[in-house]
XYZ file of N, CA, C and O in Angstrom:
744
model
N 130.848 127.264 84.520
C 129.644 127.220 85.334
C 128.877 125.930 85.046
O 128.732 125.527 83.911
N 128.394 125.289 86.108
C 127.679 124.027 85.964
C 126.213 124.273 85.623
O 125.595 125.223 86.098
N 125.658 123.377 84.814
C 124.247 123.458 84.446
C 123.408 123.143 85.682
O 123.691 122.206 86.419
N 122.375 123.932 85.900
C 121.460 123.723 87.027
C 120.216 123.028 86.502
O 119.580 123.487 85.561
N 119.873 121.885 87.069
C 118.684 121.142 86.684
C 117.593 121.378 87.719
O 117.872 121.590 88.899
N 116.372 121.310 87.281
C 115.256 121.442 88.215
C 114.361 120.210 88.103
O 114.313 119.550 87.071
N 113.664 119.941 89.175
C 112.792 118.764 89.200
C 111.417 119.123 88.649
O 110.957 120.253 88.750
N 110.787 118.130 88.045
C 109.419 118.274 87.578
C 108.718 116.945 87.855
O 109.086 115.919 87.279
N 107.750 116.966 88.732
C 107.005 115.749 89.070
C 106.102 115.400 87.889
O 105.362 116.246 87.406
N 106.166 114.148 87.464
C 105.331 113.723 86.332
C 104.339 112.631 86.723
O 103.667 112.071 85.874
N 104.259 112.339 88.004
C 103.281 111.379 88.504
C 102.636 111.956 89.758
O 103.039 113.007 90.248
N 101.669 111.228 90.264
C 101.108 111.574 91.572
C 101.118 110.318 92.428
O 101.133 109.204 91.907
N 101.130 110.512 93.725
C 101.175 109.376 94.641
C 99.853 108.631 94.645
O 98.784 109.242 94.688
N 99.931 107.320 94.604
C 98.769 106.449 94.755
C 98.859 105.859 96.150
O 99.295 104.726 96.338
N 98.445 106.660 97.113
C 98.652 106.332 98.502
C 97.392 106.693 99.283
O 96.755 107.707 98.997
N 97.062 105.908 100.286
C 95.847 106.127 101.068
C 95.872 107.416 101.885
O 94.851 107.812 102.421
N 97.000 108.097 101.954
C 97.038 109.390 102.648
C 96.637 110.551 101.728
O 96.444 111.667 102.193
N 96.538 110.271 100.421
C 96.214 111.316 99.445
C 94.696 111.482 99.336
O 93.984 110.510 99.051
N 94.188 112.706 99.525
C 92.734 112.933 99.497
C 92.048 112.422 98.232
O 90.950 111.858 98.319
N 92.662 112.569 97.065
C 92.016 112.105 95.835
C 91.864 110.585 95.838
O 90.858 110.054 95.365
N 92.812 109.866 96.401
C 92.718 108.409 96.479
C 91.659 107.979 97.495
O 90.926 107.022 97.272
N 91.566 108.697 98.615
C 90.529 108.406 99.608
C 89.153 108.635 98.987
O 88.234 107.840 99.182
N 89.020 109.712 98.224
C 87.749 110.015 97.554
C 87.336 108.887 96.602
O 86.178 108.477 96.568
N 88.296 108.362 95.850
C 88.003 107.243 94.935
C 87.551 106.015 95.724
O 86.563 105.362 95.369
N 88.256 105.701 96.799
C 87.873 104.552 97.628
C 86.480 104.735 98.216
O 85.663 103.808 98.201
N 86.195 105.922 98.740
C 84.883 106.175 99.346
C 83.770 106.126 98.304
O 82.672 105.665 98.599
N 84.043 106.580 97.103
C 83.046 106.517 96.032
C 82.752 105.059 95.657
O 81.613 104.678 95.416
N 83.793 104.236 95.626
C 83.632 102.832 95.246
C 83.134 101.932 96.369
O 82.662 100.822 96.111
N 83.247 102.404 97.610
C 82.852 101.609 98.784
C 82.102 102.500 99.777
O 82.565 102.718 100.895
N 80.931 103.025 99.380
C 80.222 103.964 100.246
C 79.838 103.347 101.591
O 79.444 102.186 101.668
N 80.038 104.143 102.632
C 79.649 103.773 104.004
C 80.375 102.553 104.556
O 79.933 101.971 105.540
N 81.467 102.134 103.933
C 82.208 100.974 104.453
C 83.147 101.433 105.563
O 83.938 102.351 105.386
N 83.045 100.764 106.712
C 83.876 101.085 107.861
C 85.323 100.638 107.633
O 85.571 99.674 106.922
N 86.266 101.313 108.261
C 87.686 100.964 108.227
C 88.235 100.874 106.809
O 89.124 100.076 106.536
N 87.713 101.684 105.925
C 88.182 101.696 104.542
C 89.617 102.219 104.480
O 90.478 101.619 103.844
N 89.860 103.330 105.160
C 91.210 103.889 105.281
C 91.475 104.090 106.772
O 90.699 104.746 107.460
N 92.548 103.486 107.250
C 92.927 103.580 108.652
C 94.240 104.338 108.715
O 95.243 103.904 108.140
N 94.235 105.492 109.399
C 95.447 106.312 109.523
C 96.078 106.099 110.889
O 95.419 106.265 111.916
N 97.349 105.733 110.865
C 98.095 105.560 112.104
C 98.830 106.830 112.482
O 99.259 106.993 113.607
N 98.983 107.728 111.499
C 99.548 109.064 111.685
C 99.141 109.863 110.446
O 98.624 109.276 109.485
N 99.387 111.171 110.426
C 99.003 111.952 109.235
C 99.700 111.502 107.947
O 99.188 111.723 106.858
N 100.835 110.832 108.064
C 101.566 110.396 106.868
C 101.502 108.893 106.641
O 102.117 108.398 105.706
N 100.775 108.177 107.485
C 100.715 106.714 107.356
C 99.267 106.240 107.410
O 98.747 105.915 108.469
N 98.632 106.211 106.236
C 97.253 105.750 106.114
C 97.243 104.482 105.267
O 98.010 104.368 104.311
N 96.354 103.551 105.626
C 96.364 102.221 105.033
C 94.976 101.822 104.534
O 93.986 102.002 105.246
N 94.924 101.242 103.337
C 93.694 100.698 102.787
C 93.321 99.476 103.629
O 94.126 98.551 103.779
N 92.126 99.496 104.223
C 91.649 98.422 105.096
C 92.649 98.116 106.214
O 92.710 97.003 106.725
N 93.433 99.125 106.582
C 94.412 98.967 107.651
C 95.610 98.124 107.271
O 96.399 97.745 108.137
N 95.800 97.840 105.965
C 96.831 96.887 105.541
C 97.917 97.449 104.642
O 99.064 97.083 104.767
N 97.562 98.268 103.662
C 98.506 98.658 102.612
C 98.356 100.145 102.324
O 97.239 100.619 102.133
N 99.477 100.855 102.293
C 99.418 102.283 102.001
C 99.091 102.559 100.538
O 98.425 103.539 100.235
N 99.554 101.701 99.661
C 99.353 101.936 98.231
C 97.906 101.676 97.817
O 97.266 100.771 98.326
N 97.443 102.467 96.851
C 96.115 102.251 96.291
C 96.199 101.700 94.873
O 95.177 101.383 94.270
N 97.405 101.590 94.358
C 97.678 100.941 93.070
C 98.831 99.986 93.329
O 99.791 100.338 94.001
N 98.739 98.793 92.758
C 99.761 97.796 93.057
C 99.739 96.698 92.014
O 98.700 96.397 91.436
N 100.892 96.077 91.797
C 100.971 94.930 90.894
C 100.567 93.642 91.597
O 100.090 92.719 90.982
N 100.781 93.565 92.881
C 100.443 92.373 93.648
C 99.276 92.631 94.575
O 98.322 93.315 94.219
N 99.362 92.085 95.784
C 98.362 92.307 96.829
C 96.958 91.900 96.395
O 95.978 92.624 96.575
N 96.861 90.690 95.845
C 95.600 90.193 95.284
C 94.481 90.111 96.319
O 93.310 90.237 95.962
N 94.799 89.927 97.597
C 93.760 89.838 98.623
C 92.980 91.145 98.767
O 91.871 91.152 99.294
N 93.554 92.246 98.284
C 92.849 93.527 98.288
C 92.156 93.803 96.957
O 91.569 94.863 96.771
N 92.223 92.824 96.041
C 91.627 92.992 94.712
C 90.527 91.974 94.418
O 89.585 92.280 93.705
N 90.682 90.754 94.929
C 89.769 89.670 94.576
C 89.398 88.868 95.828
O 90.279 88.432 96.569
N 88.105 88.602 96.015
C 87.634 87.846 97.181
C 88.251 86.451 97.261
O 88.462 85.926 98.347
N 88.577 85.857 96.113
C 89.181 84.514 96.097
C 90.498 84.453 96.863
O 90.924 83.380 97.278
N 91.159 85.598 97.034
C 92.462 85.623 97.686
C 92.389 86.072 99.137
O 93.420 86.215 99.790
N 91.189 86.302 99.646
C 91.054 86.645 101.065
C 91.190 85.357 101.858
O 90.450 84.407 101.648
N 92.180 85.327 102.743
C 92.446 84.120 103.520
C 91.345 83.816 104.521
O 90.354 84.537 104.649
N 91.526 82.764 105.243
C 90.570 82.334 106.261
C 90.978 82.897 107.613
O 92.163 82.943 107.932
N 89.997 83.277 108.448
C 90.353 83.822 109.771
C 90.966 82.770 110.689
O 91.662 83.100 111.632
N 90.735 81.504 110.407
C 91.226 80.447 111.291
C 92.566 79.871 110.857
O 93.156 79.088 111.570
N 93.048 80.266 109.680
C 94.299 79.699 109.177
C 95.490 80.590 109.492
O 95.355 81.786 109.713
N 96.656 79.998 109.465
C 97.907 80.724 109.605
C 98.068 81.651 108.404
O 97.501 81.408 107.345
N 98.844 82.687 108.552
C 99.048 83.679 107.492
C 99.494 83.051 106.168
O 99.229 83.578 105.100
N 100.152 81.907 106.245
C 100.578 81.248 105.006
C 99.386 80.819 104.164
O 99.528 80.573 102.979
N 98.205 80.747 104.772
C 96.985 80.417 104.044
C 96.359 81.627 103.367
O 95.299 81.527 102.779
N 97.007 82.763 103.456
C 96.507 83.994 102.850
C 96.136 85.013 103.905
O 95.772 84.674 105.022
N 96.270 86.266 103.543
C 95.895 87.336 104.466
C 94.383 87.447 104.520
O 93.707 87.331 103.511
N 93.866 87.702 105.723
C 92.425 87.746 105.921
C 91.982 89.159 106.274
O 92.556 89.794 107.148
N 90.936 89.614 105.603
C 90.298 90.882 105.936
C 88.857 90.557 106.318
O 88.113 89.978 105.522
N 88.445 90.929 107.545
C 87.076 90.632 107.979
C 86.051 91.527 107.274
O 86.407 92.530 106.657
N 84.780 91.162 107.394
C 83.689 91.981 106.856
C 83.681 93.327 107.577
O 84.062 93.393 108.731
N 83.271 94.380 106.941
C 82.838 94.435 105.550
C 84.028 94.312 104.604
O 85.074 94.922 104.823
N 83.850 93.506 103.581
C 84.918 93.221 102.618
C 84.298 93.196 101.229
O 83.580 92.261 100.876
N 84.551 94.252 100.458
C 83.955 94.382 99.119
C 85.028 94.765 98.100
O 85.045 95.887 97.607
N 85.961 93.851 97.823
C 87.032 94.205 96.885
C 86.480 94.478 95.489
O 85.339 94.082 95.205
N 87.227 95.146 94.654
C 88.626 95.535 94.821
C 88.786 96.879 95.534
O 88.005 97.807 95.327
N 89.825 96.954 96.358
C 90.202 98.183 97.039
C 91.418 98.808 96.358
O 91.576 100.017 96.337
N 92.290 97.963 95.887
C 93.544 98.384 95.262
C 93.451 98.053 93.778
O 92.963 96.994 93.402
N 93.920 98.948 92.966
C 93.823 98.793 91.514
C 95.175 98.472 90.899
O 96.218 98.867 91.416
N 95.138 97.770 89.790
C 96.363 97.544 89.022
C 96.459 98.536 87.864
O 97.433 98.536 87.127
N 95.433 99.371 87.682
C 95.424 100.334 86.573
C 96.394 101.476 86.850
O 96.287 102.148 87.867
N 97.311 101.724 85.945
C 98.255 102.833 86.138
C 97.631 104.164 85.711
O 96.658 104.201 84.975
N 98.211 105.233 86.197
C 97.947 106.547 85.615
C 98.891 106.661 84.438
O 100.076 106.324 84.557
N 98.394 107.111 83.321
C 99.248 107.266 82.137
C 99.349 108.740 81.804
O 98.333 109.431 81.714
N 100.570 109.200 81.681
C 100.827 110.595 81.362
C 101.659 110.666 80.094
O 102.603 109.894 79.928
N 101.318 111.570 79.241
C 102.113 111.818 78.039
C 102.870 113.114 78.272
O 102.287 114.106 78.708
N 104.130 113.074 77.986
C 104.974 114.231 78.234
C 105.849 114.462 77.012
O 106.507 113.532 76.538
N 105.836 115.658 76.522
C 106.698 116.000 75.390
C 108.069 116.397 75.960
O 108.165 117.321 76.764
N 109.068 115.653 75.563
C 110.415 115.934 76.050
C 111.028 117.084 75.267
O 110.732 117.283 74.100
N 111.915 117.790 75.944
C 112.667 118.854 75.278
C 114.152 118.531 75.374
O 114.559 117.607 76.092
N 114.946 119.291 74.698
C 116.398 119.046 74.718
C 116.991 119.297 76.104
O 118.084 118.821 76.407
N 116.269 120.002 76.957
C 116.784 120.247 78.311
C 116.481 119.089 79.269
O 117.025 119.040 80.358
N 115.619 118.164 78.870
C 115.327 116.986 79.698
C 116.459 115.979 79.539
O 116.763 115.556 78.426
N 117.082 115.604 80.637
C 118.265 114.740 80.577
C 118.082 113.378 81.220
O 118.794 112.441 80.909
N 117.139 113.266 82.169
C 116.946 111.983 82.849
C 115.588 111.950 83.534
O 114.956 112.984 83.729
N 115.182 110.727 83.882
C 113.968 110.485 84.652
C 114.368 109.615 85.839
O 115.130 108.654 85.680
N 113.850 109.960 86.999
C 114.068 109.139 88.191
C 112.764 108.407 88.474
O 111.725 109.030 88.694
N 112.818 107.097 88.444
C 111.676 106.257 88.789
C 112.028 105.613 90.128
O 113.042 104.911 90.223
N 111.214 105.885 91.146
C 111.573 105.389 92.477
C 110.333 105.060 93.290
O 109.250 105.600 93.053
N 110.532 104.184 94.253
C 109.452 103.808 95.164
C 109.251 104.897 96.211
O 110.097 105.773 96.403
N 108.125 104.792 96.917
C 107.828 105.783 97.949
C 108.879 105.784 99.056
O 109.069 106.794 99.726
N 109.587 104.688 99.234
C 110.645 104.647 100.236
C 111.736 105.668 99.982
O 112.370 106.160 100.915
N 111.962 106.006 98.735
C 112.931 107.055 98.410
C 112.306 108.419 98.655
O 112.879 109.263 99.347
N 111.116 108.628 98.110
C 110.493 109.961 98.178
C 110.012 110.316 99.585
O 109.824 111.488 99.887
N 109.841 109.323 100.455
C 109.475 109.619 101.848
C 110.569 110.422 102.547
O 110.294 111.156 103.489
N 111.807 110.281 102.078
C 112.928 110.943 102.737
C 113.650 111.969 101.872
O 114.205 112.929 102.389
N 113.675 111.755 100.595
C 114.521 112.578 99.730
C 113.689 113.592 98.950
O 112.845 113.200 98.142
N 113.919 114.876 99.177
C 113.204 115.887 98.387
C 113.553 115.759 96.901
O 114.681 115.404 96.538
N 112.581 116.050 96.048
C 112.765 115.881 94.606
C 113.974 116.657 94.078
O 114.754 116.126 93.285
N 114.133 117.896 94.500
C 115.239 118.698 93.979
C 116.588 118.138 94.417
O 117.543 118.129 93.647
N 116.679 117.639 95.634
C 117.932 117.021 96.083
C 118.240 115.782 95.249
O 119.395 115.539 94.886
N 117.221 115.007 94.925
C 117.419 113.828 94.075
C 117.969 114.242 92.710
O 118.906 113.621 92.191
N 117.405 115.283 92.139
C 117.879 115.787 90.835
C 119.336 116.218 90.939
O 120.146 115.923 90.060
N 119.684 116.898 91.994
C 121.072 117.357 92.173
C 122.044 116.186 92.310
O 123.162 116.239 91.799
N 121.639 115.125 92.975
C 122.493 113.940 93.110
C 122.739 113.321 91.741
O 123.881 112.996 91.388
N 121.683 113.155 90.948
C 121.850 112.575 89.609
C 122.692 113.500 88.738
O 123.587 113.033 88.010
N 122.452 114.793 88.803
C 123.229 115.748 88.002
C 124.714 115.673 88.354
O 125.571 115.698 87.462
N 125.003 115.537 89.629
C 126.405 115.413 90.063
C 127.034 114.137 89.500
O 128.165 114.148 89.032
N 126.303 113.045 89.515
C 126.813 111.789 88.952
C 126.995 111.908 87.439
O 127.933 111.329 86.882
N 126.126 112.648 86.767
C 126.239 112.820 85.306
C 127.500 113.582 84.909
O 128.032 113.366 83.830
N 127.957 114.470 85.788
C 129.126 115.300 85.462
C 130.407 114.474 85.356
O 131.359 114.879 84.710
N 130.422 113.322 86.012
C 131.595 112.448 85.996
C 131.199 111.140 85.318
O 130.480 110.331 85.908
N 131.629 110.916 84.079
C 131.230 109.705 83.356
C 131.481 108.415 84.135
O 130.731 107.450 83.995
N 132.489 108.391 84.975
C 132.788 107.194 85.763
C 131.735 106.954 86.843
O 131.595 105.837 87.341
N 130.987 107.985 87.219
C 129.977 107.870 88.285
C 128.545 107.827 87.751
O 127.614 107.652 88.523
N 128.366 107.986 86.460
C 127.021 108.076 85.884
C 126.157 106.873 86.262
O 124.976 107.022 86.573
N 126.747 105.690 86.257
C 125.998 104.475 86.567
C 125.696 104.328 88.056
O 124.934 103.450 88.448
N 126.273 105.176 88.889
C 126.071 105.104 90.339
C 124.871 105.919 90.815
O 124.553 105.908 91.999
N 124.226 106.650 89.932
C 123.210 107.612 90.351
C 122.101 106.981 91.191
O 121.757 107.490 92.264
N 121.523 105.884 90.745
C 120.430 105.253 91.491
C 120.907 104.787 92.863
O 120.216 104.978 93.875
N 122.095 104.208 92.892
C 122.656 103.757 94.166
C 122.867 104.935 95.117
O 122.598 104.839 96.314
N 123.328 106.053 94.583
C 123.543 107.243 95.404
C 122.222 107.802 95.948
O 122.167 108.304 97.070
N 121.170 107.736 95.157
C 119.854 108.180 95.621
C 119.389 107.340 96.815
O 118.944 107.881 97.836
N 119.491 106.029 96.680
C 119.073 105.139 97.760
C 119.936 105.368 98.997
O 119.420 105.460 100.123
N 121.230 105.512 98.797
C 122.146 105.741 99.922
C 121.765 107.017 100.674
O 121.696 107.021 101.908
N 121.479 108.088 99.938
C 121.122 109.358 100.582
C 119.797 109.234 101.336
O 119.667 109.748 102.448
N 118.806 108.562 100.759
C 117.530 108.374 101.454
C 117.737 107.593 102.756
O 117.158 107.933 103.795
N 118.585 106.574 102.717
C 118.872 105.798 103.925
C 119.637 106.622 104.950
O 119.421 106.476 106.159
N 120.531 107.500 104.489
C 121.231 108.410 105.408
C 120.227 109.267 106.170
O 120.337 109.436 107.385
N 119.269 109.818 105.442
C 118.267 110.680 106.074
C 117.401 109.862 107.029
O 117.098 110.306 108.144
N 117.003 108.655 106.620
C 116.208 107.781 107.501
C 116.977 107.475 108.783
O 116.407 107.491 109.881
N 118.273 107.220 108.665
C 119.101 106.943 109.841
C 119.164 108.169 110.755
O 118.982 108.048 111.973
N 119.386 109.339 110.163
C 119.446 110.570 110.966
C 118.124 110.800 111.697
O 118.116 111.143 112.883
N 117.003 110.623 110.998
C 115.695 110.834 111.623
C 115.418 109.820 112.723
O 114.648 110.097 113.637
N 116.048 108.650 112.634
C 115.904 107.618 113.665
C 116.975 107.733 114.739
O 117.061 106.873 115.621
N 117.806 108.781 114.608
C 118.911 109.011 115.543
C 119.832 107.806 115.638
O 120.187 107.342 116.711
N 120.195 107.293 114.446
C 121.088 106.149 114.336
C 122.165 106.470 113.310
O 121.986 107.356 112.485
N 123.226 105.689 113.326
C 124.221 105.776 112.254
C 123.727 104.899 111.095
O 122.844 104.056 111.279
N 124.319 105.106 109.931
C 123.988 104.243 108.788
C 124.296 102.793 109.125
O 123.543 101.890 108.774
N 125.420 102.568 109.773
C 125.816 101.207 110.144
C 124.749 100.569 111.043
O 124.375 99.405 110.845
N 124.254 101.319 112.038
C 123.225 100.783 112.932
C 121.931 100.482 112.169
O 121.297 99.449 112.400
N 121.557 101.379 111.252
C 120.348 101.159 110.454
C 120.478 99.895 109.608
O 119.584 99.055 109.581
N 121.611 99.757 108.932
C 121.813 98.603 108.056
C 121.987 97.310 108.834
O 121.762 96.227 108.290
N 122.347 97.399 110.110
C 122.520 96.209 110.935
C 121.200 95.694 111.507
O 121.145 94.570 112.011
N 120.150 96.496 111.416
C 118.850 96.031 111.914
C 118.415 94.809 111.117
O 118.588 94.759 109.898
N 117.816 93.833 111.783
C 117.354 92.651 111.048
C 116.230 93.020 110.076
O 115.410 93.895 110.365
N 116.227 92.348 108.941
C 115.170 92.557 107.964
C 113.852 92.181 108.619
O 113.766 91.187 109.331
N 112.839 92.978 108.400
C 111.531 92.726 108.996
C 111.016 93.955 109.703
O 111.354 95.082 109.348
N 110.217 93.740 110.712
C 109.527 94.851 111.379
C 110.467 95.882 111.982
O 110.183 97.071 111.942
N 111.571 95.426 112.583
C 112.486 96.369 113.204
C 113.026 97.360 112.186
O 113.025 98.562 112.419
N 113.483 96.861 111.074
C 114.022 97.746 110.039
C 112.886 98.520 109.379
O 113.007 99.699 109.094
N 111.777 97.839 109.139
C 110.649 98.458 108.447
C 110.085 99.644 109.230
O 109.535 100.574 108.663
N 110.236 99.619 110.556
C 109.753 100.739 111.365
C 110.624 101.982 111.195
O 110.230 103.075 111.564
N 111.799 101.809 110.601
C 112.726 102.941 110.382
C 112.676 103.477 108.958
O 112.876 104.652 108.732
N 112.465 102.573 107.977
C 112.361 103.007 106.578
C 111.651 101.952 105.749
O 111.672 100.775 106.061
N 111.030 102.413 104.689
C 110.298 101.547 103.768
C 111.279 100.963 102.745
O 112.436 101.391 102.656
N 110.797 100.003 101.957
C 111.595 99.514 100.836
C 111.980 100.721 99.985
O 111.148 101.593 99.737
N 113.213 100.758 99.538
C 113.715 101.920 98.812
C 114.367 101.452 97.519
O 115.395 100.781 97.554
N 113.739 101.806 96.406
C 114.207 101.378 95.094
C 114.257 102.587 94.175
O 113.364 103.420 94.212
N 115.289 102.657 93.343
C 115.400 103.759 92.377
C 116.033 103.271 91.092
O 116.910 102.408 91.106
N 115.562 103.851 89.992
C 116.130 103.627 88.662
C 116.289 105.000 88.049
O 115.384 105.839 88.132
N 117.431 105.239 87.416
C 117.649 106.487 86.690
C 117.753 106.146 85.221
O 118.555 105.313 84.824
N 116.882 106.770 84.429
C 116.899 106.561 82.980
C 117.427 107.844 82.337
O 116.835 108.908 82.493
N 118.545 107.719 81.649
C 119.113 108.871 80.963
C 118.463 108.992 79.583
O 118.242 108.003 78.893
N 118.152 110.213 79.209
C 117.478 110.460 77.935
C 118.465 110.890 76.852
O 119.507 111.392 77.103
């Protein structure tokens, strides 16, 4: 009999669609218009630009010095019109301490592009399947990304080949987000 693994979320989304993140933004920027712009129930953007509320980059949403000019080309920096009271996006991480047990075997660290399509338990099952075959253990992250792209293709009513053939940029981005995964074995 095969060991059954279960998923346990150890983080929370830092995304403008999450009520707790909207509350933080509204507290820090009271009465500011267009603070969070939702294009659909699952696609909300800080100042209409970025879904993430925590980020390593995106300095134009953190510091006024990086707000571009309205008259310059985008290469001169991204511009956000008034009202503009940065920072909107934080570089501060959430830190969680977790006591591991002997039943904990791996951690999946992935971008929202993976979790937008792949349920947590299915991701765990994919990694568990790769763990059962030592020759496939190193393929786990690749398999996670592949499965998320399969689901994105199905939801777009396309084949994987058609999805992967889309040019990089807006056309592809309208079908799926950047998708990155790392599997750390414990």
